Coordinates of C-alpha atoms and ligand atoms in Angstrom, one line a residue:
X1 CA -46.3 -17.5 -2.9
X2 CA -46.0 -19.9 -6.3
X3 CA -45.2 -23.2 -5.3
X4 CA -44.3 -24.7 -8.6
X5 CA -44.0 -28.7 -8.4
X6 CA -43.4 -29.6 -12.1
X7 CA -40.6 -29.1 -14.9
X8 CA -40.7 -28.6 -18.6
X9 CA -40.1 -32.3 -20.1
X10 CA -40.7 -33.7 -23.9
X11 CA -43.1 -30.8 -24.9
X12 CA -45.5 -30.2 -21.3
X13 CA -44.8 -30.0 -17.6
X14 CA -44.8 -33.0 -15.9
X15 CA -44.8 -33.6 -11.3
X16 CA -40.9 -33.4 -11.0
X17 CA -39.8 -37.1 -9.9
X18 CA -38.5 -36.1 -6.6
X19 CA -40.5 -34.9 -3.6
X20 CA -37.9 -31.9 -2.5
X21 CA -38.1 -28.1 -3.3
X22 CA -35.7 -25.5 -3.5
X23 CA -36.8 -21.8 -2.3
X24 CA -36.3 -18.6 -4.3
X25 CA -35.6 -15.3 -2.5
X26 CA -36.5 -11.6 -3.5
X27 CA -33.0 -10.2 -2.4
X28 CA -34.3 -6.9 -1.7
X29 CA -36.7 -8.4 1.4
X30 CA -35.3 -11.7 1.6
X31 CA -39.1 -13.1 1.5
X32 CA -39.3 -16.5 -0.3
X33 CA -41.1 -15.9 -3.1
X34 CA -41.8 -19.2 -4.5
X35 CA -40.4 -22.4 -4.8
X36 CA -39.6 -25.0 -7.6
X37 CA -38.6 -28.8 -7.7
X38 CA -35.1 -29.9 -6.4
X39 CA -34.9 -32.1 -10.0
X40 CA -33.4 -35.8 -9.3
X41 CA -31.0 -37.6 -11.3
X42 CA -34.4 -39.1 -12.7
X43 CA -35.8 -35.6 -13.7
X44 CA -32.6 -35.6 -15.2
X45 CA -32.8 -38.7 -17.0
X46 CA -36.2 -38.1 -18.5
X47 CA -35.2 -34.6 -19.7
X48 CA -32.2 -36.1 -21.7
X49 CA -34.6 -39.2 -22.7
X50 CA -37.0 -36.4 -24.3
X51 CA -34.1 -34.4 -26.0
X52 CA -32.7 -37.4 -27.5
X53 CA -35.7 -38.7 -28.8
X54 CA -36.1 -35.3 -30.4
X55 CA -32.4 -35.0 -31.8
X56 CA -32.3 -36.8 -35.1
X57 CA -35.8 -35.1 -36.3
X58 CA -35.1 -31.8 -35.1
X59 CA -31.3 -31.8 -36.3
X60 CA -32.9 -33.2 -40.3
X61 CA -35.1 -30.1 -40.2
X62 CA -34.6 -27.5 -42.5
X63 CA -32.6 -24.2 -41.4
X64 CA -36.4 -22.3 -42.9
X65 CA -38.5 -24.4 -40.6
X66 CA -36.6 -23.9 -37.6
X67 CA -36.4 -19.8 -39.0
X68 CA -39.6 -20.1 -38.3
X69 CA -40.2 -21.5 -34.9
X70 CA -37.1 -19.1 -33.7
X71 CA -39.0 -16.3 -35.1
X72 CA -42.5 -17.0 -33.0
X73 CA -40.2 -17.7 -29.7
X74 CA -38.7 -14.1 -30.6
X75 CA -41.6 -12.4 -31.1
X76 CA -42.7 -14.4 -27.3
X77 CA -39.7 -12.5 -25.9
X78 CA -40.8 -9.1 -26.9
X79 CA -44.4 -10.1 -25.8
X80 CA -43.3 -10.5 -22.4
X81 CA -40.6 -8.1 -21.8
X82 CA -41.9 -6.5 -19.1
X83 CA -43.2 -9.5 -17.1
X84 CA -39.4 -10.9 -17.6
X85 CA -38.0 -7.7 -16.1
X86 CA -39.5 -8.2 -12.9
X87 CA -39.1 -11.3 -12.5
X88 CA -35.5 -10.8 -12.8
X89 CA -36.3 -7.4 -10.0
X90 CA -38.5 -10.3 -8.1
X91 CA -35.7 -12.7 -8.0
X92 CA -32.0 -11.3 -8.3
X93 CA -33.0 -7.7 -6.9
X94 CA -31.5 -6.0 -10.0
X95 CA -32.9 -2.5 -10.0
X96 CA -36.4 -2.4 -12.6
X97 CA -34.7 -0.3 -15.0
X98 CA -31.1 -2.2 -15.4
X99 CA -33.8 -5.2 -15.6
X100 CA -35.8 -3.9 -18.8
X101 CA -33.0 -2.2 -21.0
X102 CA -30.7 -5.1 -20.1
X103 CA -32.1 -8.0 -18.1
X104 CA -34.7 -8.4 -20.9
X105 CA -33.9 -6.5 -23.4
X106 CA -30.4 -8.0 -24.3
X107 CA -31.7 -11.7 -25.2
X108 CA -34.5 -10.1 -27.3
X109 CA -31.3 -8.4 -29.1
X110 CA -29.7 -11.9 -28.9
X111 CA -32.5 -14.1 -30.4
X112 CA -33.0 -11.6 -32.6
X113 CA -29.7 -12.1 -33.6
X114 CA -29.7 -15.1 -34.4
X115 CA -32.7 -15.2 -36.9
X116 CA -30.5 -13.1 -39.1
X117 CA -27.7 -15.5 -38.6
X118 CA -29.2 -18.7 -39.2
X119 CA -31.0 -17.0 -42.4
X120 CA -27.9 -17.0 -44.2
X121 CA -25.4 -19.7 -42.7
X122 CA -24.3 -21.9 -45.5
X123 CA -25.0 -25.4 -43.8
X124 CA -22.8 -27.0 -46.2
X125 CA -19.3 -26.6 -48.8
X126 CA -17.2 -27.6 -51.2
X127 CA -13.7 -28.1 -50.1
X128 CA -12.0 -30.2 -53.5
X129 CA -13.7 -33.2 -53.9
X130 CA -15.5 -32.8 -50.7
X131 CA -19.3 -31.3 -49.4
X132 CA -18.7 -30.3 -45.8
X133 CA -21.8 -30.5 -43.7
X134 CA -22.3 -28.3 -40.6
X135 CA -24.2 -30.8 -38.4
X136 CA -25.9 -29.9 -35.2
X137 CA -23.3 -31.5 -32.2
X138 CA -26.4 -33.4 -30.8
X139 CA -28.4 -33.2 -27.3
X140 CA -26.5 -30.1 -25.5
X141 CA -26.8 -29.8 -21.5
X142 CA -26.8 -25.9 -20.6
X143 CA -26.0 -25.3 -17.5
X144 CA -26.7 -21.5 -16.3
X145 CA -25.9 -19.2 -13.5
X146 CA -28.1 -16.4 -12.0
X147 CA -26.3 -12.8 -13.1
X148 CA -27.6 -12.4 -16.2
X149 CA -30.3 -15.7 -16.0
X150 CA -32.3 -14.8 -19.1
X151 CA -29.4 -13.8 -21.3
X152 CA -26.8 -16.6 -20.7
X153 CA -30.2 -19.1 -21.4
X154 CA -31.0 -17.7 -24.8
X155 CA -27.3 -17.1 -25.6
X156 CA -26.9 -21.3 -25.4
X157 CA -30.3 -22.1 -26.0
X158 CA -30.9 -20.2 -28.8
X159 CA -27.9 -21.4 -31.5
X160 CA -28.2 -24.4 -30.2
X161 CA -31.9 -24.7 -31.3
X162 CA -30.6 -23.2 -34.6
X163 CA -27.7 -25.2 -35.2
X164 CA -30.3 -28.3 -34.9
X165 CA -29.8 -29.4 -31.1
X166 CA -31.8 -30.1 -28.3
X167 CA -31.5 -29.1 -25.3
X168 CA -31.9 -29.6 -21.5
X169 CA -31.4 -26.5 -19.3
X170 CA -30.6 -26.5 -16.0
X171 CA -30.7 -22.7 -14.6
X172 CA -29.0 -21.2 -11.5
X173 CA -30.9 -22.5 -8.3
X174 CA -31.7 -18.7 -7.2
X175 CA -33.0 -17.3 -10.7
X176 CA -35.3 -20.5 -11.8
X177 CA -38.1 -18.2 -12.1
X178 CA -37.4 -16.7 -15.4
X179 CA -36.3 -19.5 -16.8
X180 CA -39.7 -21.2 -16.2
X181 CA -41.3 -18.2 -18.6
X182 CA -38.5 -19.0 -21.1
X183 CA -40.1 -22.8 -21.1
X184 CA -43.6 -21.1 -21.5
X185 CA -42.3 -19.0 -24.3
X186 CA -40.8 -21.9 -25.5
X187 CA -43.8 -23.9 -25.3
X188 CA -46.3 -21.2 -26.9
X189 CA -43.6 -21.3 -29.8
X190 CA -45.3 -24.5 -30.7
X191 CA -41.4 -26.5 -30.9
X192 CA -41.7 -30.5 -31.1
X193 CA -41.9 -32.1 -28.0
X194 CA -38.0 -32.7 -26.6
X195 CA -36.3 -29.6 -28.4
X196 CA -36.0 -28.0 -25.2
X197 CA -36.3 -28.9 -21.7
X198 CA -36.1 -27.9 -18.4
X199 CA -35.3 -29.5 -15.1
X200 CA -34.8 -26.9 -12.2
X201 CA -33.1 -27.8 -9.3
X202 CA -29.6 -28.2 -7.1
X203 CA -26.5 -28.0 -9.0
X204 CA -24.7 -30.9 -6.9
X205 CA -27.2 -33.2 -7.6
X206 CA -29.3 -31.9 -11.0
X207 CA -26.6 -30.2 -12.7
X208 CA -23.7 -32.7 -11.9
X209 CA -26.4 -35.6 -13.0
X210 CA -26.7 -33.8 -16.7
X211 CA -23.3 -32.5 -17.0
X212 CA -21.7 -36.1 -16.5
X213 CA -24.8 -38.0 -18.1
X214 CA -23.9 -40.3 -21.0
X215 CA -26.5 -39.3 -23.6
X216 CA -25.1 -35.6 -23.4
X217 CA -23.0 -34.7 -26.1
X218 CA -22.2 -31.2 -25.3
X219 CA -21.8 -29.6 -22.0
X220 CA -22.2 -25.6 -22.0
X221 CA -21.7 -24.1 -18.8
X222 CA -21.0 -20.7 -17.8
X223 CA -20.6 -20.0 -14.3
X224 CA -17.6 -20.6 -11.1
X225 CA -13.9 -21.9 -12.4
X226 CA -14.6 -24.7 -9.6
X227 CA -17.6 -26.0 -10.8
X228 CA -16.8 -25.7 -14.7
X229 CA -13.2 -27.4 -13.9
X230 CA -15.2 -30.2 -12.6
X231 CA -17.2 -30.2 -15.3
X232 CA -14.4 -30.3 -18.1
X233 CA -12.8 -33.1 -16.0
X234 CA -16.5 -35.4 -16.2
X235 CA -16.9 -34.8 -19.7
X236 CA -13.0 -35.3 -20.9
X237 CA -13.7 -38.9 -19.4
X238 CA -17.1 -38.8 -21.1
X239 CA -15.6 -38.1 -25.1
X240 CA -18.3 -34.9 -24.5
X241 CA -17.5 -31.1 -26.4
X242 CA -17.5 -28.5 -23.4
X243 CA -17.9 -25.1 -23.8
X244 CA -17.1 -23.5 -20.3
X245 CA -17.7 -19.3 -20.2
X246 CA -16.0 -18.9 -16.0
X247 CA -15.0 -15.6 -14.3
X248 CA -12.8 -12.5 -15.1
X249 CA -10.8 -10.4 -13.2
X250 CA -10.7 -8.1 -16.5
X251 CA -8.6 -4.9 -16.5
X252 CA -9.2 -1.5 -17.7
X253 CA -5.9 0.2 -18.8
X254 CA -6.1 4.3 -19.3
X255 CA -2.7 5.2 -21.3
X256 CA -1.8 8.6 -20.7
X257 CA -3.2 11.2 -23.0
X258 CA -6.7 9.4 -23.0
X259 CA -9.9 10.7 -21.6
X260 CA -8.8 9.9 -18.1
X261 CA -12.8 11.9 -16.6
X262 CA -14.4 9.8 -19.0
X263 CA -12.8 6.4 -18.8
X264 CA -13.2 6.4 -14.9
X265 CA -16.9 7.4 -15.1
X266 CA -17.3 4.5 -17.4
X267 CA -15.3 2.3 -15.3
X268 CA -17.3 2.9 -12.5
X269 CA -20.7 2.4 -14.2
X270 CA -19.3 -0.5 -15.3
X271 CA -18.3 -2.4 -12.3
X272 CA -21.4 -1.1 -10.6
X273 CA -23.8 -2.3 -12.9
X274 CA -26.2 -5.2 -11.9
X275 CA -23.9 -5.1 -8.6
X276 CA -20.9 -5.7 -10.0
X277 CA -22.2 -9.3 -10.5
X278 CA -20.9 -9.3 -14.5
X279 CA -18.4 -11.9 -15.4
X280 CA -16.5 -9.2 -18.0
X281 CA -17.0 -6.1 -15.3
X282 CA -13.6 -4.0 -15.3
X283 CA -12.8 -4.6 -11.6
X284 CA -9.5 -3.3 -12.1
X285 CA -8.3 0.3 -12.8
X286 CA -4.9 0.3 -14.2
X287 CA -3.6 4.3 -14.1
X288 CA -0.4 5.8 -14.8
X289 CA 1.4 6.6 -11.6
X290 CA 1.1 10.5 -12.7
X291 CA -2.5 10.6 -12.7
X292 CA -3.1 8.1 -10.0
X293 CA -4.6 10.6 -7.2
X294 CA -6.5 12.1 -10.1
X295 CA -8.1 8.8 -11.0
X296 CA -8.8 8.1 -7.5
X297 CA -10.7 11.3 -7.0
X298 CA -13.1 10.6 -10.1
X299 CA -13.9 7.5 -9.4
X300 CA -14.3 8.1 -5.5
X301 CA -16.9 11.1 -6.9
X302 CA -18.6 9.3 -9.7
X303 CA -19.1 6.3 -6.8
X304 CA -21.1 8.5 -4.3
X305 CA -23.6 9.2 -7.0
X306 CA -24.3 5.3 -6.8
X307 CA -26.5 4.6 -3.8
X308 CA -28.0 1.2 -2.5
X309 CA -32.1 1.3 -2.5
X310 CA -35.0 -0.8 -3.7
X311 CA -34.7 -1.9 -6.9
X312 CA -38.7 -1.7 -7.7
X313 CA -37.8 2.1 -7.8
X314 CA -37.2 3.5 -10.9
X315 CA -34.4 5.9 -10.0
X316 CA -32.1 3.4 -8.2
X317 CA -28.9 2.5 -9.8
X318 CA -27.9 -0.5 -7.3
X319 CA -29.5 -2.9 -5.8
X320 CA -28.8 -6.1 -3.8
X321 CA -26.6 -8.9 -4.6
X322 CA -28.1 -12.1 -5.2
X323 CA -27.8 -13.7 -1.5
X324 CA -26.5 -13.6 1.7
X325 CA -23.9 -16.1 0.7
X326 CA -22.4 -13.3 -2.1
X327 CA -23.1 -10.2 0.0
X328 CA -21.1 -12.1 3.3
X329 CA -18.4 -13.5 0.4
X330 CA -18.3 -9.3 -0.7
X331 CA -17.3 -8.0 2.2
X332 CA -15.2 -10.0 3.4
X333 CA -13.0 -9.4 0.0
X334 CA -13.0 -5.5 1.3
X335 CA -12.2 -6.6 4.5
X336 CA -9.0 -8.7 3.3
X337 CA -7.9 -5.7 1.0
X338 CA -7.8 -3.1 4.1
X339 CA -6.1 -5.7 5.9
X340 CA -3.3 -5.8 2.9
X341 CA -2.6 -2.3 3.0
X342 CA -5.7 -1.1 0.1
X343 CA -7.4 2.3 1.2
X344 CA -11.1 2.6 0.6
X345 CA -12.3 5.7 -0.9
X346 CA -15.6 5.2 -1.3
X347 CA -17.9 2.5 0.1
X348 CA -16.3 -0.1 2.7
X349 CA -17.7 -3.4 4.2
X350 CA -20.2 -2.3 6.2
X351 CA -23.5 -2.5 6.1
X352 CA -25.2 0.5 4.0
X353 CA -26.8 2.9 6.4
X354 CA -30.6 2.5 6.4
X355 CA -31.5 -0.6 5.1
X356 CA -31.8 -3.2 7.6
X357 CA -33.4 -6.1 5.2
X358 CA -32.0 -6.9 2.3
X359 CA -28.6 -8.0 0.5
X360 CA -26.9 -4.9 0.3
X361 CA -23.2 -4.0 0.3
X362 CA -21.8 -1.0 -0.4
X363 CA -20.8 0.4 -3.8
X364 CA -16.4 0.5 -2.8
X365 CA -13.6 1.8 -4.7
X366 CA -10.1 0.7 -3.0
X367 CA -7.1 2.6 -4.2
X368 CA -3.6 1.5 -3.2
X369 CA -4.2 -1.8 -4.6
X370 CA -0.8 -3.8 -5.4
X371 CA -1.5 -6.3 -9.0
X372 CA -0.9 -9.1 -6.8
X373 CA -3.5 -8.8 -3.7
X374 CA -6.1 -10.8 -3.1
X375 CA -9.1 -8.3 -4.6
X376 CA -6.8 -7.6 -8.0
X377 CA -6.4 -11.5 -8.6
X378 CA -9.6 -12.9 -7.3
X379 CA -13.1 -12.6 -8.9
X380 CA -15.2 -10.9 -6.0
X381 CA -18.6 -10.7 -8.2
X382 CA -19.7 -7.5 -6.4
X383 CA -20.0 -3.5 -6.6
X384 CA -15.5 -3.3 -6.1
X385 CA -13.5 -1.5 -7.8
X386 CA -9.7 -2.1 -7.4
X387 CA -7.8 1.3 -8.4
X388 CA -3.9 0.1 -9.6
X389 CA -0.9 2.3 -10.6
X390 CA 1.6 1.5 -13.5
X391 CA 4.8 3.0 -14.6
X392 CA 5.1 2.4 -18.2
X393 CA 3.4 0.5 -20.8
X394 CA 5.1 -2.4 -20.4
X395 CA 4.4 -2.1 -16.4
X396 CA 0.5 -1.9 -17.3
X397 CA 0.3 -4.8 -20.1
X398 CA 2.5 -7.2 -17.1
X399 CA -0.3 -6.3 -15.0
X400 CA -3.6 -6.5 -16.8
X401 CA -2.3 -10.3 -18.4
X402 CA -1.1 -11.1 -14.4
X403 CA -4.1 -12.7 -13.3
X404 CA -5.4 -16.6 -14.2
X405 CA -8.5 -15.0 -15.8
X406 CA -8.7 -13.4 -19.3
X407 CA -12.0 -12.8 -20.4
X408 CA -12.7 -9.0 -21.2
X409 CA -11.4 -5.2 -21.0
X410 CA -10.9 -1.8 -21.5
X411 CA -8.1 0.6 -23.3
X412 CA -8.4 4.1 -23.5
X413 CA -5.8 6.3 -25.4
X414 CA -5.7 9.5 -27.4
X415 CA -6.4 7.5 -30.9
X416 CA -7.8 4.1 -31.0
X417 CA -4.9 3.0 -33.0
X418 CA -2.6 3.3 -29.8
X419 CA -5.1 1.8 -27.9
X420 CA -5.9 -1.2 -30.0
X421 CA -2.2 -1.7 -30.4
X422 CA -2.2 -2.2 -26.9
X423 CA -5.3 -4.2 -26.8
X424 CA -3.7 -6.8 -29.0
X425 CA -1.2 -7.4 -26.3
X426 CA -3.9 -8.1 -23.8
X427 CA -4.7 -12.1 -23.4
X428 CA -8.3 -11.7 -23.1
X429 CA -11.3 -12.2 -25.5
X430 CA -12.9 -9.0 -26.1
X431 CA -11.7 -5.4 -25.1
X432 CA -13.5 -2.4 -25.7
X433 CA -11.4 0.5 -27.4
X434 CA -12.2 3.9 -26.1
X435 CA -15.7 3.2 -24.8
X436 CA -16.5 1.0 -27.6
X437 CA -19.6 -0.5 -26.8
X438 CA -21.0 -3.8 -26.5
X439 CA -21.7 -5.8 -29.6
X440 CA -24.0 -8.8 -29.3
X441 CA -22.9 -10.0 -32.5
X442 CA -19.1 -10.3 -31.8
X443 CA -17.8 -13.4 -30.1
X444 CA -17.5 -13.7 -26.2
X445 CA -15.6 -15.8 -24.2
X446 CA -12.6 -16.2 -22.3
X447 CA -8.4 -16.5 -23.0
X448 CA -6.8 -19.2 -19.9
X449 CA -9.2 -19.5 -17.3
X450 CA -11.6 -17.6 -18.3
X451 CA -12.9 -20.5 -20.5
X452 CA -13.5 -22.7 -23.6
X453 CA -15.4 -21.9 -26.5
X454 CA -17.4 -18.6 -27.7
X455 CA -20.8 -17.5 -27.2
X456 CA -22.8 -15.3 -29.2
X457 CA -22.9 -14.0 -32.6
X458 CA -21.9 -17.0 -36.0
X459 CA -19.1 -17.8 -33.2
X460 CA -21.6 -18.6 -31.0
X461 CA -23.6 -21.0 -33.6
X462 CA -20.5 -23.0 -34.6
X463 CA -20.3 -23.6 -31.1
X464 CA -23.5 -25.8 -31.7
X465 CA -21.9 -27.7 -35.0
X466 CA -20.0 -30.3 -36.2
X467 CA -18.6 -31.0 -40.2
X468 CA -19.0 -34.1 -41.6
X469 CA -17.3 -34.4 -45.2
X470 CA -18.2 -36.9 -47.9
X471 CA -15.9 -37.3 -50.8
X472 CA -17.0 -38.0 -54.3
Ligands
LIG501 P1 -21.8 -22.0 -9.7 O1 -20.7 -22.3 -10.6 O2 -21.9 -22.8 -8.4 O3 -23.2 -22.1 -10.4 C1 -23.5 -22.0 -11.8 C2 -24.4 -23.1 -12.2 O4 -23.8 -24.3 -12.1 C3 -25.7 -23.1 -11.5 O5 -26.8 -23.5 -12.3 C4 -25.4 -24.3 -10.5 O6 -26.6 -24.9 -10.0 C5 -24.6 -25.2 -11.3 N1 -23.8 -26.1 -10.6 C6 -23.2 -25.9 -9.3 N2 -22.5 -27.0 -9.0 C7 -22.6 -27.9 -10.0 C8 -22.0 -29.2 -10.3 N3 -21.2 -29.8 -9.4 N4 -22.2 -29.8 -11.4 C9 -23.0 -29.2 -12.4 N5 -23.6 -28.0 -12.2 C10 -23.4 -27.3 -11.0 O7 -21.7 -20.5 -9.3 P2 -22.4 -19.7 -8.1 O8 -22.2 -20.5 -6.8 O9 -23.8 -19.4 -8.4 O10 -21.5 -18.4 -8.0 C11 -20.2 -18.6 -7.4 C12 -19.2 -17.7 -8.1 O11 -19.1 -18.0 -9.5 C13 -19.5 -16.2 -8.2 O12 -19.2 -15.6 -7.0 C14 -18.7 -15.8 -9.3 O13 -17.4 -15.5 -9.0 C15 -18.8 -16.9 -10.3 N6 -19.8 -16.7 -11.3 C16 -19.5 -16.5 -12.5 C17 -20.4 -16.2 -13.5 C18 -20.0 -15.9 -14.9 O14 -20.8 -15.4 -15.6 N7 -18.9 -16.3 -15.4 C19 -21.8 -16.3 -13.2 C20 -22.1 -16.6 -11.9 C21 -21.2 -16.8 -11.0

């Protein structure tokens, strides 16, 4: 077992201040694994000490010289692309080959990305008698959770670094892991001491201490609506820029005359996917009433194909969820639909037959689900599918905007032009047209409670910026 002891402060790991650890869990044996510091308000404070002593030099480099430091943390990223997959395996118990093509691969794409990006953003204007300068918002706090723990890193970290920030990362208290390899990719990137650093640990104690610390300037959290509420309140009474990316309860609408076969089999493999733990995951099906029973039947088959193993073996689809907390939290959401009338057609809240050890739940579609029960409003982060009948399309657009949340989703049609008619009705922040697939250059974030702010993409950089205009 690795019993790490230090964090990642002003360019080199240093003993963390405080003398208590925090456990990481392989969720597939629930065997601790190793263990890092439980960071202390004075971790905390030395980690913002670092990144604000770095701020003014690294935010007067030059967009080339940073170019370049982006481009050898990159290439660090595709060096270690298979010892970051399983870690993520090792620690959220996300089956090997979700881990590689997405785990790992996706913020190779990402920082990628962003090399492109910050080669040809125009740092400055002219606006009349004005230059407007983009200037880097200052020291940034990132504050991560453990679903997609690589990913949601580089996808702050990143365009922060580019936009001329520093940064001090906080990751999720079960995935610390692979963000300890991002500070070692970091660190063999050769950056200046204080551009990035990280101080693992508890979020009540480390994560509130950075979040509300006064030498913050920009709070970017994704995670819970409690926590990030919480967070927005801290730093309105701070003066601090939040950028809060929260749950979804996002809804995938089949008009009639679409691909009704296809869009359930995608549906399914998207709510399924990394457990269902995926903040823009379809959980909800809307149908029209005449297909409903059809819909069902797909998606009940297409289900059963989608069985709980180990996720070290290449041919399994689904794995754990993260912890007991979320597989007990799981079925107990199941348990509350039966109980308000939902029929389960595939899965249910019992424990999967034949594995004893282990978070596992299993992989449920409930049909009969009413737009207003607990499971279609509520954000279960699990492998549930919520199957929901409409009338009309007026009926369906009511339904997939009648939740707090409004972060992502699906329309299918016979023509995208119905469909993305349709789409523009939806108050949500990106929706995929007739399978349309995922483009990490397009802005993501959420409408209402689904957040503040966008990540990825030149979106995702401005994020990270601030004009300043001087008139001659
Ligand atoms: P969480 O919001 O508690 O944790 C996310 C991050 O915030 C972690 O790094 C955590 O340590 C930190 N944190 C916790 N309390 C904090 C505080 N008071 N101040 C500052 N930072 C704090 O989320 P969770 O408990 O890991 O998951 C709970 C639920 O959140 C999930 O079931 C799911 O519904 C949702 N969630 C959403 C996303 C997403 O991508 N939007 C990701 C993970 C979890």
């Amino acid at each position: 077992m690795q019993q790490h002891g230090d964090q990642y402060i002003g360019g080199e790991w240093r003993p963390s201040l405080g003398t208590e650890s925090v456990p990481v869990l392989n969720p597939a044996t629930e065997q601790v694994i190793a263990s890092v510091p439980a960071g202390t308000r004075e971790d905390v404070d030395a980690a913002v000490a670092a990144a604000r002593a770095a701020a003014r030099s690294w935010g007067a480099t030059t967009p080339e010289l940073r170019l370049d430091h982006l481009t050898r943390l990159r290439d660090g990223l595709a060096a270690r692309q298979a010892e970051i997959a399983e870690t993520v395996v090792a620690e959220l118990g996300c089956p090997i080959g979700f881990a590689t093509s997405v785990q790992a691969a996706l913020p190779l794409g990402v920082a990628h990305s962003y090399l492109n990006i910050l080669a040809e953003y125009e740092f400055s204007e002219q606006v009349g008698n004005s230059i407007v300068y983009a200037e880097p918002a200052g020291v940034v706090a990132a504050i991560t959770p453990w679903n997609y723990p690589l990913h949601q890193i580089v996808a702050k970290v990143v365009p922060a670094i580019a936009a001329g920030c520093t940064v001090v990362l906080k990751p999720a208290e079960d995935t610390p892991l692979v963000a300890r390899l991002f500070a070692q990719i970091v660190h063999e990137a050769g950056f200046p001491a204080g551009v990035f650093n990280l101080v693992t640990g508890i979020g009540a104690v480390a994560g509130a201490a950075l979040a509300a610390h006064p030498d913050v300037d920009l709070v970017s959290f994704t995670g819970s609506t409690a926590v990030g509420r919480s967070i927005a309140e801290t730093a309105g009474g701070g003066i601090k820029r939040v950028a809060l990316e929260l749950g979804g309860k996002s809804a995938n609408v089949v008009l009639p005359g679409a691909d009704l076969g296809r869009a359930v089999n995608v549906n399914v493999g998207n709510v399924f996917a990394n457990s269902g733990q995926t903040c823009s995951a379809w959980t909800r099906l809307l149908v029209h009433q005449d297909q409903y029973e059809e819909a069902v039947a797909i998606a009940a088959k297409a289900a059963a194909k989608y069985v709980p193993g180990d996720p070290t073996a290449a041919e399994t689809r689904l794995g754990p969820v993260v912890n007991a907390r979320q597989r007990d939290r799981v079925r107990r959401y199941i348990e509350t639909a039966v109980g308000e009338g939902a029929r389960v057609v595939a899965g249910g809240p019992e424990a999967p037959e034949g594995l004893p050890v282990g978070f596992y739940v299993r992989p449920t579609v409930l049909a009969d689900v009413t737009p207003d029960a607990t499971v279609a409003q509520e954000e279960i982060f699990g492998p549930v599918l919520s199957i929901i009948a409409y009338r009309d399309e007026a009926h369906a657009l009511e339904i997939a905007n009648g939740t707090d949340y409004g972060l992502a989703g699906g329309v299918w049609a016979a023509d995208n032009e119905t469909a993305a008619a349709f789409a523009r009705g939806m108050d949500a922040g990106q929706i995929d047209i007739n399978g349309g697939r995922f483009n990490p250059l397009a802005p993501f974030g959420g409408y209402k409670g689904s957040g503040v702010g966008r990540e990825l993409g030149r979106h995702g950089l401005e994020e990270f910026l601030q004009p300043k205009s001087l008139q001659f």
